[in-house]
Coordinates of C-alpha atoms and ligand atoms in Angstrom, one line a residue:
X1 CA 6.1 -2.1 32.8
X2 CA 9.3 -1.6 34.8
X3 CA 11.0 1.7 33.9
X4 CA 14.0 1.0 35.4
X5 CA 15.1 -1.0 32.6
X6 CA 17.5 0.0 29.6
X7 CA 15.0 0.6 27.0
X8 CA 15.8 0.0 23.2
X9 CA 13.7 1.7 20.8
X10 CA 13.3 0.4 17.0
X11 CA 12.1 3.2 14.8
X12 CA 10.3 1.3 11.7
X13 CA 8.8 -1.9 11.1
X14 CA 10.7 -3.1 7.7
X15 CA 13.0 -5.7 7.2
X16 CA 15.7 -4.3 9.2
X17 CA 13.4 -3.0 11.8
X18 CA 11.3 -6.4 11.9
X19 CA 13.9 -8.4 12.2
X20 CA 16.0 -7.0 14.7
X21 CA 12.9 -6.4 16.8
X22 CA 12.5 -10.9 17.0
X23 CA 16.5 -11.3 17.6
X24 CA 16.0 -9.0 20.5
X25 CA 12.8 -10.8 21.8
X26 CA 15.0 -14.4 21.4
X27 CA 18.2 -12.8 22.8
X28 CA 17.1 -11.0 25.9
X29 CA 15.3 -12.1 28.8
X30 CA 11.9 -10.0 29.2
X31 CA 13.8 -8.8 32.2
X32 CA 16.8 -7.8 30.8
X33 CA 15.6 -4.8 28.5
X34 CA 11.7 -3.0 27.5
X35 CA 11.8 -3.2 23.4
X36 CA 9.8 -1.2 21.8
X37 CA 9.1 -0.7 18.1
X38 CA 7.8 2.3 16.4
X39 CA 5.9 2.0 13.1
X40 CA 3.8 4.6 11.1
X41 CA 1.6 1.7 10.6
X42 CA -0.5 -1.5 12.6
X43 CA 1.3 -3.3 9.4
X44 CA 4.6 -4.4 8.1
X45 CA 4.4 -4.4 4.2
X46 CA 7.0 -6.7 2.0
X47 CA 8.6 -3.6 0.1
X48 CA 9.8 -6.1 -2.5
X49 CA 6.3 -6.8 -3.7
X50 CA 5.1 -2.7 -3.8
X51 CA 5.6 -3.2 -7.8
X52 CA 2.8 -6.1 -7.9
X53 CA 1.0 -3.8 -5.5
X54 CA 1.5 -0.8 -8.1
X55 CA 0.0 -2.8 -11.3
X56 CA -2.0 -4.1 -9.7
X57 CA -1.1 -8.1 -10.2
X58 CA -1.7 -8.9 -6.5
X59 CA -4.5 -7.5 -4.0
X60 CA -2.2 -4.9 -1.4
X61 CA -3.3 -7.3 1.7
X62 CA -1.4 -9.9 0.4
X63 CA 1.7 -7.9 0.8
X64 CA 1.1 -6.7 4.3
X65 CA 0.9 -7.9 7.7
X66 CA -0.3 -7.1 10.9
X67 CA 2.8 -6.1 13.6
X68 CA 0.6 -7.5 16.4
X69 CA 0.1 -10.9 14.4
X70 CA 3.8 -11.5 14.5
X71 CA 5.1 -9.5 17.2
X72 CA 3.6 -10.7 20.5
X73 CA 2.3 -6.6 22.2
X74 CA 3.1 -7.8 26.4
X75 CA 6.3 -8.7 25.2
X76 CA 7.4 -5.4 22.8
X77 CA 5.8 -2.4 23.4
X78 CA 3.8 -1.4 19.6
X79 CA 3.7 2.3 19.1
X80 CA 2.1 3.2 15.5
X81 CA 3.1 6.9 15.4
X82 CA 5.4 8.4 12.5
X83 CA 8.6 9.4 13.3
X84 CA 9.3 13.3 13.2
X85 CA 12.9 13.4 14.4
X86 CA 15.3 11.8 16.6
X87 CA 17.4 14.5 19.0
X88 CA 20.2 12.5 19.9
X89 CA 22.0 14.7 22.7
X90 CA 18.9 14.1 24.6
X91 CA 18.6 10.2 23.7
X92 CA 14.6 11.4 22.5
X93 CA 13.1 10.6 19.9
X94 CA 10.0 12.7 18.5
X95 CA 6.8 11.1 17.1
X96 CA 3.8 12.7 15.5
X97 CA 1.4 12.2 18.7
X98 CA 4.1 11.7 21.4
X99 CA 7.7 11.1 22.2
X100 CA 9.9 8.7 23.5
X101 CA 13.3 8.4 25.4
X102 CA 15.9 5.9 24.4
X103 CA 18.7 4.1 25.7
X104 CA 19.5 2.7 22.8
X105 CA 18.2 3.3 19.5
X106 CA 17.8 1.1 15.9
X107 CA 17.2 3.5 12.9
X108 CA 15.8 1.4 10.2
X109 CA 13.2 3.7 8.7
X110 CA 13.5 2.6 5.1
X111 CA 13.6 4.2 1.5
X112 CA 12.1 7.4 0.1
X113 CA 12.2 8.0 -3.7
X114 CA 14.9 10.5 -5.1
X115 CA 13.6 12.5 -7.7
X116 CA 17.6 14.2 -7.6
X117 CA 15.9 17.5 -7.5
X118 CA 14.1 17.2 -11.3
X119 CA 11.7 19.7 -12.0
X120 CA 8.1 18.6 -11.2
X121 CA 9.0 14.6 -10.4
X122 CA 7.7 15.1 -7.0
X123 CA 4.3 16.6 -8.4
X124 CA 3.2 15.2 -11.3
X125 CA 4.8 11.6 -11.3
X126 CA 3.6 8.3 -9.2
X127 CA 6.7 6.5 -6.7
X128 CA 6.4 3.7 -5.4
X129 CA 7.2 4.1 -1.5
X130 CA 4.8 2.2 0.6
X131 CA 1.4 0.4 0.6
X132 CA -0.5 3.3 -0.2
X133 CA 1.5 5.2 -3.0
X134 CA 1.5 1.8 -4.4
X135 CA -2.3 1.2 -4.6
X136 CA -2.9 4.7 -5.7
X137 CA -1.0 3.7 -9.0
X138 CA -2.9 0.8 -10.0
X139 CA -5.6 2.6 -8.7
X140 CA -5.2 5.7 -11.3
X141 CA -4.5 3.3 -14.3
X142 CA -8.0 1.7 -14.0
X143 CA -9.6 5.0 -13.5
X144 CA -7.8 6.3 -16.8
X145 CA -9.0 3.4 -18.6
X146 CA -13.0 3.7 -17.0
X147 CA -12.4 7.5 -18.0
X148 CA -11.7 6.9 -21.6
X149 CA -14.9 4.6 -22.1
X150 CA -16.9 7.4 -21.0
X151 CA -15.3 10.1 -22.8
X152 CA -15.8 10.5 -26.5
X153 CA -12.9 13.2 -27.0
X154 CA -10.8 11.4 -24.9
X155 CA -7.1 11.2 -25.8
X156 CA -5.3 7.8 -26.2
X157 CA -2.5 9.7 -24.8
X158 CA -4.5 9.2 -21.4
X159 CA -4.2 5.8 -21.8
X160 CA -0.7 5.5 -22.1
X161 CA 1.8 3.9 -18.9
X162 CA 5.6 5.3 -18.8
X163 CA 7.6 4.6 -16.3
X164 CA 10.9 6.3 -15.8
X165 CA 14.0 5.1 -15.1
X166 CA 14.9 1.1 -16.1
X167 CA 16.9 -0.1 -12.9
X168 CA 15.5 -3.0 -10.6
X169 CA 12.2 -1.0 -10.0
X170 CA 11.4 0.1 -13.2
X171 CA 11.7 -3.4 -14.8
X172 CA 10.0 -5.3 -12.2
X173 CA 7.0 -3.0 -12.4
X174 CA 7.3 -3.4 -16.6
X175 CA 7.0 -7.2 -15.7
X176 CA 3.8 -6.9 -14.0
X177 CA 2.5 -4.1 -16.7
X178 CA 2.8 -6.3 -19.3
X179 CA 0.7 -8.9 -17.5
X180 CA -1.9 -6.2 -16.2
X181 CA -2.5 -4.0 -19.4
X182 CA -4.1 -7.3 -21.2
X183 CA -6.5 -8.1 -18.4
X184 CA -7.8 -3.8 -18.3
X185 CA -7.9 -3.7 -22.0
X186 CA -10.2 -6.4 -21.9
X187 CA -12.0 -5.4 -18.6
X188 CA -13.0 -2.3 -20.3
X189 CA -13.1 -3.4 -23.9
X190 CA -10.0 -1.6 -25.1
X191 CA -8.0 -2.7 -28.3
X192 CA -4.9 -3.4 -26.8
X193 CA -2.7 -1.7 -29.4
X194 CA -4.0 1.6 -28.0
X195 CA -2.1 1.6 -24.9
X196 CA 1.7 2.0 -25.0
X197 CA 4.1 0.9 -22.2
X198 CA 7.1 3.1 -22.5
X199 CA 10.6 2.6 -20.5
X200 CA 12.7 5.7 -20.6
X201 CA 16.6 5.1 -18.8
X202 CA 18.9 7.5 -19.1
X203 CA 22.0 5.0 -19.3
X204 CA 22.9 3.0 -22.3
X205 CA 21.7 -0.1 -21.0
X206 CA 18.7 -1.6 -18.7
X207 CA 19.4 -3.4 -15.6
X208 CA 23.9 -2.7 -15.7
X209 CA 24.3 -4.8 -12.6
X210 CA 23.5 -7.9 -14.7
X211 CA 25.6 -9.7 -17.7
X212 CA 25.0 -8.4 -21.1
X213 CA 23.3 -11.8 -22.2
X214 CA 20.6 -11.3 -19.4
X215 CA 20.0 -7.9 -19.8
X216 CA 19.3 -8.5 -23.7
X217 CA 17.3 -11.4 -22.6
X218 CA 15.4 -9.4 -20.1
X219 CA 15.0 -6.5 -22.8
X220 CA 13.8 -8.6 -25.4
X221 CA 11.3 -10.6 -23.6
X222 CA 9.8 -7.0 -22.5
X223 CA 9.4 -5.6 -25.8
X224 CA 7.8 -9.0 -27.2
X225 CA 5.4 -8.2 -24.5
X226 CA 5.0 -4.7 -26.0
X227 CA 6.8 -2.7 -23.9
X228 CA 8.8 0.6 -25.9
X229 CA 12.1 1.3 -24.4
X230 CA 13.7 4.8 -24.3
X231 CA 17.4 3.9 -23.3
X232 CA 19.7 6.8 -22.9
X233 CA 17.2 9.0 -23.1
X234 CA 17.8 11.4 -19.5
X235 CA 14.8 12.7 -18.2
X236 CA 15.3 16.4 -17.4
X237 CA 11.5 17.3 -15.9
X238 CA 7.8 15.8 -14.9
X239 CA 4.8 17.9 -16.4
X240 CA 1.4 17.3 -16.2
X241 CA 1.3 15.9 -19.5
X242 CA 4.4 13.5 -19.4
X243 CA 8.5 13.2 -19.3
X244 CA 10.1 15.9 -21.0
X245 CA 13.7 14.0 -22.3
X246 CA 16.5 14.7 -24.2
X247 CA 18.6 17.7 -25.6
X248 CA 15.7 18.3 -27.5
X249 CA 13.2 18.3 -25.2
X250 CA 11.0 16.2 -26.4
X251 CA 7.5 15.9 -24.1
X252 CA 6.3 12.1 -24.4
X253 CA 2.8 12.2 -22.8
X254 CA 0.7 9.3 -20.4
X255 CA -2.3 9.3 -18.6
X256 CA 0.0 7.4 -15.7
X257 CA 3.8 8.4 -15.1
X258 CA 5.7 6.6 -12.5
X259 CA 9.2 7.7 -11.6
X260 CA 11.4 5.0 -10.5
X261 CA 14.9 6.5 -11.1
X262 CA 16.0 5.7 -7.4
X263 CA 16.1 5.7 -3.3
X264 CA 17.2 7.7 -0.7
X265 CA 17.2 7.0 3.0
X266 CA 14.4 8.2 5.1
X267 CA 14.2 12.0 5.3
X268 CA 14.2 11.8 9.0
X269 CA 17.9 11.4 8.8
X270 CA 18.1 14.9 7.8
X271 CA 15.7 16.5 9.9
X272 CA 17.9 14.7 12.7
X273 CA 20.8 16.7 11.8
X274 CA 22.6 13.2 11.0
X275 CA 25.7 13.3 8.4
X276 CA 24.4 11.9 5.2
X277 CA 26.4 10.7 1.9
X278 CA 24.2 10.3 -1.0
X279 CA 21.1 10.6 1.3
X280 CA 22.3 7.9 3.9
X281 CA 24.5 7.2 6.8
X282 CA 28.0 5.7 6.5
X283 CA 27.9 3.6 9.4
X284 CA 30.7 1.8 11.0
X285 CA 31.9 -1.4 10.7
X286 CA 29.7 -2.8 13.6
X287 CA 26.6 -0.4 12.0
X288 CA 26.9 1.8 14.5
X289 CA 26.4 6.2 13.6
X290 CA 30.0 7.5 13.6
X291 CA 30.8 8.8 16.9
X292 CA 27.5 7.6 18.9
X293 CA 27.6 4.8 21.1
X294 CA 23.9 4.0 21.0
X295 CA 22.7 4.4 17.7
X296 CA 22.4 1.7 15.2
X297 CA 21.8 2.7 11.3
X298 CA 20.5 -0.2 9.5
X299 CA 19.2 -1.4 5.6
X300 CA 18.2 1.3 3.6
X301 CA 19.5 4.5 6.0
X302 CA 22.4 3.6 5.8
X303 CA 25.6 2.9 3.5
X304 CA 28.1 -0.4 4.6
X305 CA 31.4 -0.4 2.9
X306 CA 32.0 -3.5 0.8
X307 CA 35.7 -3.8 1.3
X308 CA 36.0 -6.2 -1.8
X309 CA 34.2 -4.0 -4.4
X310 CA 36.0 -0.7 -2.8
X311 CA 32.0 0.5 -2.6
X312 CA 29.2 0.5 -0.7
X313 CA 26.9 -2.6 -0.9
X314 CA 23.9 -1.9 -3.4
X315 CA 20.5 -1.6 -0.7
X316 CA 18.9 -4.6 -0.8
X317 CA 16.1 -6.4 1.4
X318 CA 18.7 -9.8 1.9
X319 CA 21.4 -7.0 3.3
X320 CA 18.9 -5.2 6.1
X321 CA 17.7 -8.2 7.2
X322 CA 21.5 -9.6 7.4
X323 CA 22.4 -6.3 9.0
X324 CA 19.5 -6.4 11.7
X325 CA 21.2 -10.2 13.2
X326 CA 24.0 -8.5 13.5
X327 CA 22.1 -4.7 15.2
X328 CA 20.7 -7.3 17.9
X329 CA 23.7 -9.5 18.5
X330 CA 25.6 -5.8 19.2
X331 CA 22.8 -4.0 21.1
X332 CA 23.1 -7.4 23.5
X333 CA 26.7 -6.5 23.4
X334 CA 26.1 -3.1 24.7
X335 CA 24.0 -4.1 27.2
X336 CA 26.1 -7.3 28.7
X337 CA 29.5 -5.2 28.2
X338 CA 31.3 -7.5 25.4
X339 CA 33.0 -6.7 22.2
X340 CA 31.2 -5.4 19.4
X341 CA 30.8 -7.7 16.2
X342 CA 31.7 -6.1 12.8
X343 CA 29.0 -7.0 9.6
X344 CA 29.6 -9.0 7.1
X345 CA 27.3 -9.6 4.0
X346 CA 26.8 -12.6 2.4
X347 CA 24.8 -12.4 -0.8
X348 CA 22.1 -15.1 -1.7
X349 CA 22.3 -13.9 -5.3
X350 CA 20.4 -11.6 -7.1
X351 CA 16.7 -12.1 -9.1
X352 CA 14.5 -9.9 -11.2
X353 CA 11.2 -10.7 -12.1
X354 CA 9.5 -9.5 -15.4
X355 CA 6.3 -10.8 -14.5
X356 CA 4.6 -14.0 -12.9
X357 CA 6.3 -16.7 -14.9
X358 CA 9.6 -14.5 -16.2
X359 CA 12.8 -13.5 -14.9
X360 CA 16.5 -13.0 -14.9
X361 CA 19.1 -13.7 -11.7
X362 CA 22.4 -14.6 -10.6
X363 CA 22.5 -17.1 -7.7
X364 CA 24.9 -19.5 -5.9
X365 CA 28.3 -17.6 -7.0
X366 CA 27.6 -16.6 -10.5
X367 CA 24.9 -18.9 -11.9
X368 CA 22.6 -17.9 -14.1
X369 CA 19.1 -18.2 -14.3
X370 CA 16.5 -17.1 -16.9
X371 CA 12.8 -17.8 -17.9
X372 CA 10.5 -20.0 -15.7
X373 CA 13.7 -20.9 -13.8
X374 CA 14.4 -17.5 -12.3
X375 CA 10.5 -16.7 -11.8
X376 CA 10.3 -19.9 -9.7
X377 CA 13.7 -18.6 -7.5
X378 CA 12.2 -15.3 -7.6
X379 CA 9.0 -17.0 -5.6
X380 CA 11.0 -19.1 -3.7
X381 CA 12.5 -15.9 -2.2
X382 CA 9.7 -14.3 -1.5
X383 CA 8.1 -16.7 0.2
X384 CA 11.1 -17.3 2.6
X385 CA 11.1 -13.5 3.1
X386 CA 7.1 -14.0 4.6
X387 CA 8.5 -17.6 6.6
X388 CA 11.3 -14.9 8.2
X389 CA 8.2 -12.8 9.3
X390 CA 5.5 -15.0 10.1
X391 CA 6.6 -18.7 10.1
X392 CA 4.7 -21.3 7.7
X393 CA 1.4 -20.2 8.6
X394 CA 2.2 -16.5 7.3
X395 CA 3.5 -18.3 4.1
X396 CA 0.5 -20.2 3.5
X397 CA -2.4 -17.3 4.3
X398 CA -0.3 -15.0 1.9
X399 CA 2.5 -16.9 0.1
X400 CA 3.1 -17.3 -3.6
X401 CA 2.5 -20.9 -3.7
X402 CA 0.0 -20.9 -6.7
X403 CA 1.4 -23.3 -9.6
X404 CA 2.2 -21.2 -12.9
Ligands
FAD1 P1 11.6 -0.7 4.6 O1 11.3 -2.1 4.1 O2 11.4 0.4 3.6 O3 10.9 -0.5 5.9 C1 10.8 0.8 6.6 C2 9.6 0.7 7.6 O4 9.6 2.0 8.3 C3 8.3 0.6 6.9 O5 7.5 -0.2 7.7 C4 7.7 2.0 6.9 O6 6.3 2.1 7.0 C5 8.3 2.6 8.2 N1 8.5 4.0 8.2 C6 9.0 4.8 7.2 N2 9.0 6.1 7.6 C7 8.5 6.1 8.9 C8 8.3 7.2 9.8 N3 8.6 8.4 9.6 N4 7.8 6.9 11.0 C9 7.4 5.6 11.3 N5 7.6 4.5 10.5 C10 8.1 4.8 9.3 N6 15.4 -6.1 -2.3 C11 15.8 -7.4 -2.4 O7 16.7 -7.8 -1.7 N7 15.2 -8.3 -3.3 C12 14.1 -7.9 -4.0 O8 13.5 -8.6 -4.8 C13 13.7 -6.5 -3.9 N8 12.6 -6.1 -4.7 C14 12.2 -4.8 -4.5 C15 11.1 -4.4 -5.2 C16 10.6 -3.1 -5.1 C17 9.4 -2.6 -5.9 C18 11.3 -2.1 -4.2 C19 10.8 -0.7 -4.1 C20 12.4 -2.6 -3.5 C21 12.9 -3.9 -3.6 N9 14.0 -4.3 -2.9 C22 14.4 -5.6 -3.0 C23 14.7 -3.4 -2.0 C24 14.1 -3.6 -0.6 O9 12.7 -3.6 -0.6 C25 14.7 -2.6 0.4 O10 16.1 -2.6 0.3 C26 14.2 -2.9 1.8 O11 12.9 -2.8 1.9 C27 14.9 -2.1 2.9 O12 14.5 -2.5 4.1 P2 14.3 -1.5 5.3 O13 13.9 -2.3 6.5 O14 15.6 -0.7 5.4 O15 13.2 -0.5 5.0
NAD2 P1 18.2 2.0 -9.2 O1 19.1 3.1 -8.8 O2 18.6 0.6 -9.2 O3 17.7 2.4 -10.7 C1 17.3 3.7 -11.1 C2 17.4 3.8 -12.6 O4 16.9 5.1 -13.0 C3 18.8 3.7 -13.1 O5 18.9 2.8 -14.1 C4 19.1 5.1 -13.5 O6 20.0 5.2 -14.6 C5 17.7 5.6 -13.9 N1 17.6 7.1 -13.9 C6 18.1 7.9 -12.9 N2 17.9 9.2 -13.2 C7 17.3 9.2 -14.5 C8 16.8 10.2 -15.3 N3 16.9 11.5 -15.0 N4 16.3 9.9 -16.5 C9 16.1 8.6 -16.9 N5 16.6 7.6 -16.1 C10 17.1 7.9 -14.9 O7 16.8 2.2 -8.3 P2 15.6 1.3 -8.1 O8 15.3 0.5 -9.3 O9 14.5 2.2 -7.5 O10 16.0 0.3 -7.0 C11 16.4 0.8 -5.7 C12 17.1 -0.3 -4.9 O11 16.2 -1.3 -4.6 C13 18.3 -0.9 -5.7 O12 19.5 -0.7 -5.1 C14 18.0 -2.3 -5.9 O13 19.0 -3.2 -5.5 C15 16.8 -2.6 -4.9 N6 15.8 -3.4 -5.6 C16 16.1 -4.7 -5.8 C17 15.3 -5.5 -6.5 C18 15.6 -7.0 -6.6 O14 16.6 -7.5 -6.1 N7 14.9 -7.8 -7.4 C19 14.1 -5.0 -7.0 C20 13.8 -3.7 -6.8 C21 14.7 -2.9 -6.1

């Protein structure tokens, strides 16, 4: 490859990374830049099905693709290496087997869970981060469950599920657990009313982006499915055993505890000595790190004002993929010497799932969905997402196009 060409590097392989990577391939001639993307894995995963991939509802291929299926290699250059650290003042960027320079950069590494510093989250409870930690959930529940059949003494304790922390996350996962539990109790001949599915949300209410009358929809249709909620209920630490809550400190025990009580950006912003808010970047307008010329912070790394709502926009998959047109149309910019464009997001709406045939959402300024209605949207999204990565023959190898 010619080296004397400006060379972008894109460090991850998400939705933000993904995505800018194909703008740049349509925007720039082969001979106008190198591209290369940088991704701890040979796969890009759909982050927003990890919580099927966590219960358990959907095989983990389904949710994953291969980078060299959908990014053509003689055109980017593919580097599966994790990211260490990026040293700006000398445009390099270090990797666990290697490094490389930069001439311009596009940070899009992702989410990390924040267990906000509470004693023994990190330990003792499951998070749903990537292909991997997802599968290891779904993984443990079943082996709980196979455990309890053999043991005589066993504690029904072990086969309990609790999953802390009732935003976005935490309800979508409760939608698939409702579905899942059914189908292991009956796998391994368990009487369902042994195993409880416990919520436990610090704030006074589930889900407080949403209208009341969704929320108490969403709520209700949980608990006829048999899950117990905990609502302001803080957890203040992870044992072993369970979530310790409360002023009272009351221990609830499970056999499976997954925290989902919130993201943070990539830890490799810190190690790169980049200013963080909240664990993320406030980027300028045009998404560019404050003060650096070359460096592009996109989805969830990074914070963009919402002028509107005086507040940052909430991280979503629809805003890093947005964000990334917008990365590419500016790194062209950059390299062709025109004016910078600023970002502007423009929300699709919003949909929960609580399961395959369930769900709650606000789409096309304000209406509301609920019920088969919003679990149809809900696949109707997610199968757009895959036709944004791999076209109609992605969607039809791993889409979501079974009737329900
Ligand atoms: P990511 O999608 O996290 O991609 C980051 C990439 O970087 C990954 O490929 C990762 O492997 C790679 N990477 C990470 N660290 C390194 C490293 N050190 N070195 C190399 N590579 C690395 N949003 C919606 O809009 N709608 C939804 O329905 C929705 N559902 C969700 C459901 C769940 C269960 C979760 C967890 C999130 C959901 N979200 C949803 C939020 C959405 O998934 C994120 O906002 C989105 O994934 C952010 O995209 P990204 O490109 O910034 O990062
Ligand atoms: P979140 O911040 O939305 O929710 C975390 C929840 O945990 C909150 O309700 C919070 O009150 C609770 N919590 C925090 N600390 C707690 C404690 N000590 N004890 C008990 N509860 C506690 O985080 P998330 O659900 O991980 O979602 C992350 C981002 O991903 C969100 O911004 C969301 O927009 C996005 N997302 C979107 C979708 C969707 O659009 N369908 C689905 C999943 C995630």
């Amino acid at each position: 490859m010619n080296t004397s060409k400006p060379k972008i590097v894109v460090l991850g392989a998400g939705y933000a990374g993904l995505t800018t990577t194909k703008r740049l391939m349509q925007k720039l001639h082969p001979e106008e830049a190198e591209i290369i993307l940088v991704n701890k894995h040979n796969y890009h995963y759909e982050s927003t099905w990890l919580h099927e991939v966590a219960a358990g509802t959907i095989n983990p291929n389904q949710a994953r693709v291969m980078i060299s299926d959908i990014v053509n290699p003689n055109r980017v250059r593919l580097i599966y290496d994790s990211v260490v650290e990026v040293k700006k003042e000398e445009q390099r960027v270090v990797l666990e087997n290697n490094e490389i320079t930069y001439d311009y950069l596009v940070f899009a590494l992702g989410f990390e869970s924040n267990d906000f510093g509470i004693k023994g989250m990190d330990e003792h409870a499951f998070a749903i981060e990537d292909i991997d930690s997802s599968r290891l959930i779904s993984e443990h529940m079943e082996y709980q469950f196979a455990k309890y059949k053999m043991d005589e003494n066993a504690d029904d304790d072990s086969l309990h599920i609790m999953v802390g922390g009732a935003g976005f996350t935490g309800i979508e996962l409760l939608g698939e657990l409702v579905e899942k539990v059914p189908e292991l109790c009956k796998k391994f001949d368990i009487d369902r009313s042994k195993v409880r599915i416990i919520s436990v949300e610090a704030a006074p209410s589930i889900l407080p982006m949403f209208d009341k009358d969704l929320v108490d929809y969403a709520r209700k249709s949980l608990e006829d499915r048999g899950v117990e909620f905990r609502i302001g209920t803080p957890i203040s630490e992870c044992t072993p055993e369970g979530f310790i809550v409360g002023d009272d400190k009351e221990l609830i025990k499970a056999g499976t505890v997954v925290w989902t009580g919130g993201v943070k950006g990539s830890s490799v912003l810190e190690k790169s000595g980049f200013e963080l808010t909240k664990g993320k970047v406030n980027v300028d307008a045009d998404l560019r790190l404050p003060g650096e010329e070359n460096i592009f912070v996109l989805g969830d790394c990074s914070w963009v004002w919402d002028k509107e709502a005086d507040r940052p926009y909430g991280p979503t998959a629809q805003l890093a993929t947005q964000e990334a047109d917008v990365a590419a149309n500016n790194v062209k910019a950059l390299l062709t010497n025109r004016p910078l464009e600023n970002f502007v997001f423009k929300s699709k709406g919003t949909v929960a799932s609580l399961g395959v045939t369930d769900g709650i959402g606000t789409v096309f300024d304000d209406y509301k969905l609920r019920g088969k209605s919003a679990a149809a949207m809900k696949k109707v999204v997610d199968n757009r997402s895959l036709f944004l990565v791999g076209g109609a023959k992605l969607v039809l190898k791993k889409g979501k196009i079974r009737p329900f």
